[in-house]
Amino acid sequence: RDRNLTGGKFAGNGHRATLNALIATHSTVMDLTDGIFWAASPPHQLGKFVAFDVNDFDRELPTLTVTDDAMLASGEFEKAKQAHKALTEGNRALKNNDAQTALTNAEKVEAANPGFYQNATLRGRALLMLGRGTEAATAFETALARQPAFLSEKQELESLLKQARGEK
């Protein structure tokens, strides 16, 4: 359930370069040496991991069950869901050429899930569409510093950064 990047840096919930409990819907862990099987409970991998005997799956091992992720009790999971919704709405607004709505959603996303690179990417795209190149460049620099998960995203951000700076 570690949601940090290599080196221990938290990158916001949902970053695909981490062990991301918000992606998978099911998870199991097995220790065949000791004969224990753990199955995650919903939502995603955040619920408790219920332990069972590998040789008898009807035999639950309650003393070995791993508790719910603290993200559930803290409200962080609900905030992550709100952030995902706002990010989706912001990207939809960009596709509809509504940069101001996209910018408003970028602010909501950052408040609900701080540090996630896609928040800064959305902000930068909205600012670029609004003709605010200097601010857009800063947002794209922030997104790059937050370590995009995929090379294609990094390359796209580098291209957008050049565009925001007026470079060719």
mmCIF file with all atom_site columns, C-alpha atoms in Angstrom, residues 16-102:
data_model
loop_
_atom_site.group_PDB
_atom_site.id
_atom_site.type_symbol
_atom_site.label_atom_id
_atom_site.label_alt_id
_atom_site.label_comp_id
_atom_site.label_asym_id
_atom_site.label_entity_id
_atom_site.label_seq_id
_atom_site.pdbx_PDB_ins_code
_atom_site.Cartn_x
_atom_site.Cartn_y
_atom_site.Cartn_z
_atom_site.occupancy
_atom_site.B_iso_or_equiv
_atom_site.pdbx_formal_charge
_atom_site.auth_seq_id
_atom_site.auth_comp_id
_atom_site.auth_asym_id
_atom_site.auth_atom_id
_atom_site.pdbx_PDB_model_num
ATOM 1  C CA . ARG A 1 16  ? 0.935   5.060   -11.886 1.00 0.00 ? 16  ARG A CA 1
ATOM 2  C CA . ALA A 1 17  ? 4.657   4.895   -11.095 1.00 0.00 ? 17  ALA A CA 1
ATOM 3  C CA . THR A 1 18  ? 3.842   3.851   -7.526  1.00 0.00 ? 18  THR A CA 1
ATOM 4  C CA . LEU A 1 19  ? 2.348   0.753   -5.927  1.00 0.00 ? 19  LEU A CA 1
ATOM 5  C CA . ASN A 1 20  ? -1.053  2.214   -6.530  1.00 0.00 ? 20  ASN A CA 1
ATOM 6  C CA . ALA A 1 21  ? -3.892  0.724   -4.528  1.00 0.00 ? 21  ALA A CA 1
ATOM 7  C CA . LEU A 1 22  ? -6.363  2.901   -6.426  1.00 0.00 ? 22  LEU A CA 1
ATOM 8  C CA . ILE A 1 23  ? -5.781  1.150   -9.762  1.00 0.00 ? 23  ILE A CA 1
ATOM 9  C CA . ALA A 1 24  ? -6.401  -2.519  -9.047  1.00 0.00 ? 24  ALA A CA 1
ATOM 10 C CA . THR A 1 25  ? -9.750  -3.802  -7.887  1.00 0.00 ? 25  THR A CA 1
ATOM 11 C CA . HIS A 1 26  ? -8.443  -7.077  -6.477  1.00 0.00 ? 26  HIS A CA 1
ATOM 12 C CA . SER A 1 27  ? -5.284  -8.174  -4.749  1.00 0.00 ? 27  SER A CA 1
ATOM 13 C CA . THR A 1 28  ? -3.997  -11.343 -3.177  1.00 0.00 ? 28  THR A CA 1
ATOM 14 C CA . VAL A 1 29  ? -0.805  -12.194 -1.341  1.00 0.00 ? 29  VAL A CA 1
ATOM 15 C CA . MET A 1 30  ? 0.458   -15.702 -0.625  1.00 0.00 ? 30  MET A CA 1
ATOM 16 C CA . ASP A 1 31  ? 3.086   -17.005 1.730   1.00 0.00 ? 31  ASP A CA 1
ATOM 17 C CA . LEU A 1 32  ? 3.378   -20.589 0.572   1.00 0.00 ? 32  LEU A CA 1
ATOM 18 C CA . THR A 1 33  ? 6.078   -21.372 3.123   1.00 0.00 ? 33  THR A CA 1
ATOM 19 C CA . ASP A 1 34  ? 3.714   -20.675 6.018   1.00 0.00 ? 34  ASP A CA 1
ATOM 20 C CA . GLY A 1 35  ? 0.586   -21.630 4.069   1.00 0.00 ? 35  GLY A CA 1
ATOM 21 C CA . ILE A 1 36  ? -1.190  -18.275 4.321   1.00 0.00 ? 36  ILE A CA 1
ATOM 22 C CA . PHE A 1 37  ? -3.292  -16.565 1.652   1.00 0.00 ? 37  PHE A CA 1
ATOM 23 C CA . TRP A 1 38  ? -4.514  -12.963 2.031   1.00 0.00 ? 38  TRP A CA 1
ATOM 24 C CA . ALA A 1 39  ? -7.364  -11.550 -0.051  1.00 0.00 ? 39  ALA A CA 1
ATOM 25 C CA . ALA A 1 40  ? -8.025  -7.813  -0.159  1.00 0.00 ? 40  ALA A CA 1
ATOM 26 C CA . SER A 1 41  ? -11.449 -6.428  0.671   1.00 0.00 ? 41  SER A CA 1
ATOM 27 C CA . PRO A 1 42  ? -13.022 -3.522  -1.232  1.00 0.00 ? 42  PRO A CA 1
ATOM 28 C CA . PRO A 1 43  ? -12.655 -0.757  -2.086  1.00 0.00 ? 43  PRO A CA 1
ATOM 29 C CA . HIS A 1 44  ? -9.730  -1.554  -4.344  1.00 0.00 ? 44  HIS A CA 1
ATOM 30 C CA . GLN A 1 45  ? -6.868  -2.775  -2.139  1.00 0.00 ? 45  GLN A CA 1
ATOM 31 C CA . LEU A 1 46  ? -7.696  -0.429  0.723   1.00 0.00 ? 46  LEU A CA 1
ATOM 32 C CA . GLY A 1 47  ? -9.954  -2.718  2.740   1.00 0.00 ? 47  GLY A CA 1
ATOM 33 C CA . LYS A 1 48  ? -8.605  -5.303  5.125   1.00 0.00 ? 48  LYS A CA 1
ATOM 34 C CA . PHE A 1 49  ? -6.573  -8.214  3.790   1.00 0.00 ? 49  PHE A CA 1
ATOM 35 C CA . VAL A 1 50  ? -8.338  -11.299 5.135   1.00 0.00 ? 50  VAL A CA 1
ATOM 36 C CA . ALA A 1 51  ? -6.030  -14.229 5.903   1.00 0.00 ? 51  ALA A CA 1
ATOM 37 C CA . PHE A 1 52  ? -6.903  -17.829 5.012   1.00 0.00 ? 52  PHE A CA 1
ATOM 38 C CA . ASP A 1 53  ? -5.206  -21.202 5.290   1.00 0.00 ? 53  ASP A CA 1
ATOM 39 C CA . VAL A 1 54  ? -3.799  -22.127 1.845   1.00 0.00 ? 54  VAL A CA 1
ATOM 40 C CA . ASN A 1 55  ? -4.733  -25.769 2.424   1.00 0.00 ? 55  ASN A CA 1
ATOM 41 C CA . ASP A 1 56  ? -8.301  -24.942 3.491   1.00 0.00 ? 56  ASP A CA 1
ATOM 42 C CA . PHE A 1 57  ? -9.733  -21.730 2.014   1.00 0.00 ? 57  PHE A CA 1
ATOM 43 C CA . ASP A 1 58  ? -12.798 -22.089 4.220   1.00 0.00 ? 58  ASP A CA 1
ATOM 44 C CA . ARG A 1 59  ? -10.548 -21.615 7.256   1.00 0.00 ? 59  ARG A CA 1
ATOM 45 C CA . GLU A 1 60  ? -10.117 -17.922 7.973   1.00 0.00 ? 60  GLU A CA 1
ATOM 46 C CA . LEU A 1 61  ? -7.139  -16.852 10.113  1.00 0.00 ? 61  LEU A CA 1
ATOM 47 C CA . PRO A 1 62  ? -8.480  -13.714 11.852  1.00 0.00 ? 62  PRO A CA 1
ATOM 48 C CA . THR A 1 63  ? -5.371  -13.070 13.948  1.00 0.00 ? 63  THR A CA 1
ATOM 49 C CA . LEU A 1 64  ? -3.343  -12.664 10.736  1.00 0.00 ? 64  LEU A CA 1
ATOM 50 C CA . THR A 1 65  ? -5.766  -10.312 8.973   1.00 0.00 ? 65  THR A CA 1
ATOM 51 C CA . VAL A 1 66  ? -4.228  -6.973  7.964   1.00 0.00 ? 66  VAL A CA 1
ATOM 52 C CA . THR A 1 67  ? -6.390  -3.965  8.880   1.00 0.00 ? 67  THR A CA 1
ATOM 53 C CA . ASP A 1 68  ? -7.917  -1.414  6.495   1.00 0.00 ? 68  ASP A CA 1
ATOM 54 C CA . ASP A 1 69  ? -5.620  1.171   4.980   1.00 0.00 ? 69  ASP A CA 1
ATOM 55 C CA . ALA A 1 70  ? -5.628  4.396   7.011   1.00 0.00 ? 70  ALA A CA 1
ATOM 56 C CA . MET A 1 71  ? -6.643  6.177   3.798   1.00 0.00 ? 71  MET A CA 1
ATOM 57 C CA . LEU A 1 72  ? -10.228 4.973   4.342   1.00 0.00 ? 72  LEU A CA 1
ATOM 58 C CA . ALA A 1 73  ? -10.676 6.284   7.889   1.00 0.00 ? 73  ALA A CA 1
ATOM 59 C CA . SER A 1 74  ? -8.860  9.568   7.233   1.00 0.00 ? 74  SER A CA 1
ATOM 60 C CA . GLY A 1 75  ? -11.156 10.609  4.377   1.00 0.00 ? 75  GLY A CA 1
ATOM 61 C CA . GLU A 1 76  ? -8.227  10.632  1.954   1.00 0.00 ? 76  GLU A CA 1
ATOM 62 C CA . PHE A 1 77  ? -9.931  8.027   -0.250  1.00 0.00 ? 77  PHE A CA 1
ATOM 63 C CA . GLU A 1 78  ? -13.028 10.227  -0.640  1.00 0.00 ? 78  GLU A CA 1
ATOM 64 C CA . LYS A 1 79  ? -10.801 13.193  -1.474  1.00 0.00 ? 79  LYS A CA 1
ATOM 65 C CA . ALA A 1 80  ? -8.994  11.078  -4.081  1.00 0.00 ? 80  ALA A CA 1
ATOM 66 C CA . LYS A 1 81  ? -12.352 10.216  -5.675  1.00 0.00 ? 81  LYS A CA 1
ATOM 67 C CA . GLN A 1 82  ? -13.330 13.908  -5.706  1.00 0.00 ? 82  GLN A CA 1
ATOM 68 C CA . ALA A 1 83  ? -9.971  14.788  -7.251  1.00 0.00 ? 83  ALA A CA 1
ATOM 69 C CA . HIS A 1 84  ? -10.378 12.159  -9.970  1.00 0.00 ? 84  HIS A CA 1
ATOM 70 C CA . LYS A 1 85  ? -13.829 13.526  -10.812 1.00 0.00 ? 85  LYS A CA 1
ATOM 71 C CA . ALA A 1 86  ? -12.558 17.127  -10.969 1.00 0.00 ? 86  ALA A CA 1
ATOM 72 C CA . LEU A 1 87  ? -9.590  16.058  -13.120 1.00 0.00 ? 87  LEU A CA 1
ATOM 73 C CA . THR A 1 88  ? -11.941 14.292  -15.543 1.00 0.00 ? 88  THR A CA 1
ATOM 74 C CA . GLU A 1 89  ? -14.252 17.327  -15.659 1.00 0.00 ? 89  GLU A CA 1
ATOM 75 C CA . GLY A 1 90  ? -11.276 19.650  -16.181 1.00 0.00 ? 90  GLY A CA 1
ATOM 76 C CA . ASN A 1 91  ? -9.952  17.607  -19.091 1.00 0.00 ? 91  ASN A CA 1
ATOM 77 C CA . ARG A 1 92  ? -13.446 17.500  -20.589 1.00 0.00 ? 92  ARG A CA 1
ATOM 78 C CA . ALA A 1 93  ? -13.660 21.299  -20.281 1.00 0.00 ? 93  ALA A CA 1
ATOM 79 C CA . LEU A 1 94  ? -10.351 21.628  -22.153 1.00 0.00 ? 94  LEU A CA 1
ATOM 80 C CA . LYS A 1 95  ? -11.691 19.459  -24.981 1.00 0.00 ? 95  LYS A CA 1
ATOM 81 C CA . ASN A 1 96  ? -14.700 21.790  -25.122 1.00 0.00 ? 96  ASN A CA 1
ATOM 82 C CA . ASN A 1 97  ? -12.403 24.859  -25.242 1.00 0.00 ? 97  ASN A CA 1
ATOM 83 C CA . ASP A 1 98  ? -13.578 26.007  -21.806 1.00 0.00 ? 98  ASP A CA 1
ATOM 84 C CA . ALA A 1 99  ? -10.229 26.937  -20.287 1.00 0.00 ? 99  ALA A CA 1
ATOM 85 C CA . GLN A 1 100 ? -11.668 28.843  -17.322 1.00 0.00 ? 100 GLN A CA 1
ATOM 86 C CA . THR A 1 101 ? -13.672 25.821  -16.134 1.00 0.00 ? 101 THR A CA 1
ATOM 87 C CA . ALA A 1 102 ? -10.584 23.652  -16.630 1.00 0.00 ? 102 ALA A CA 1
#
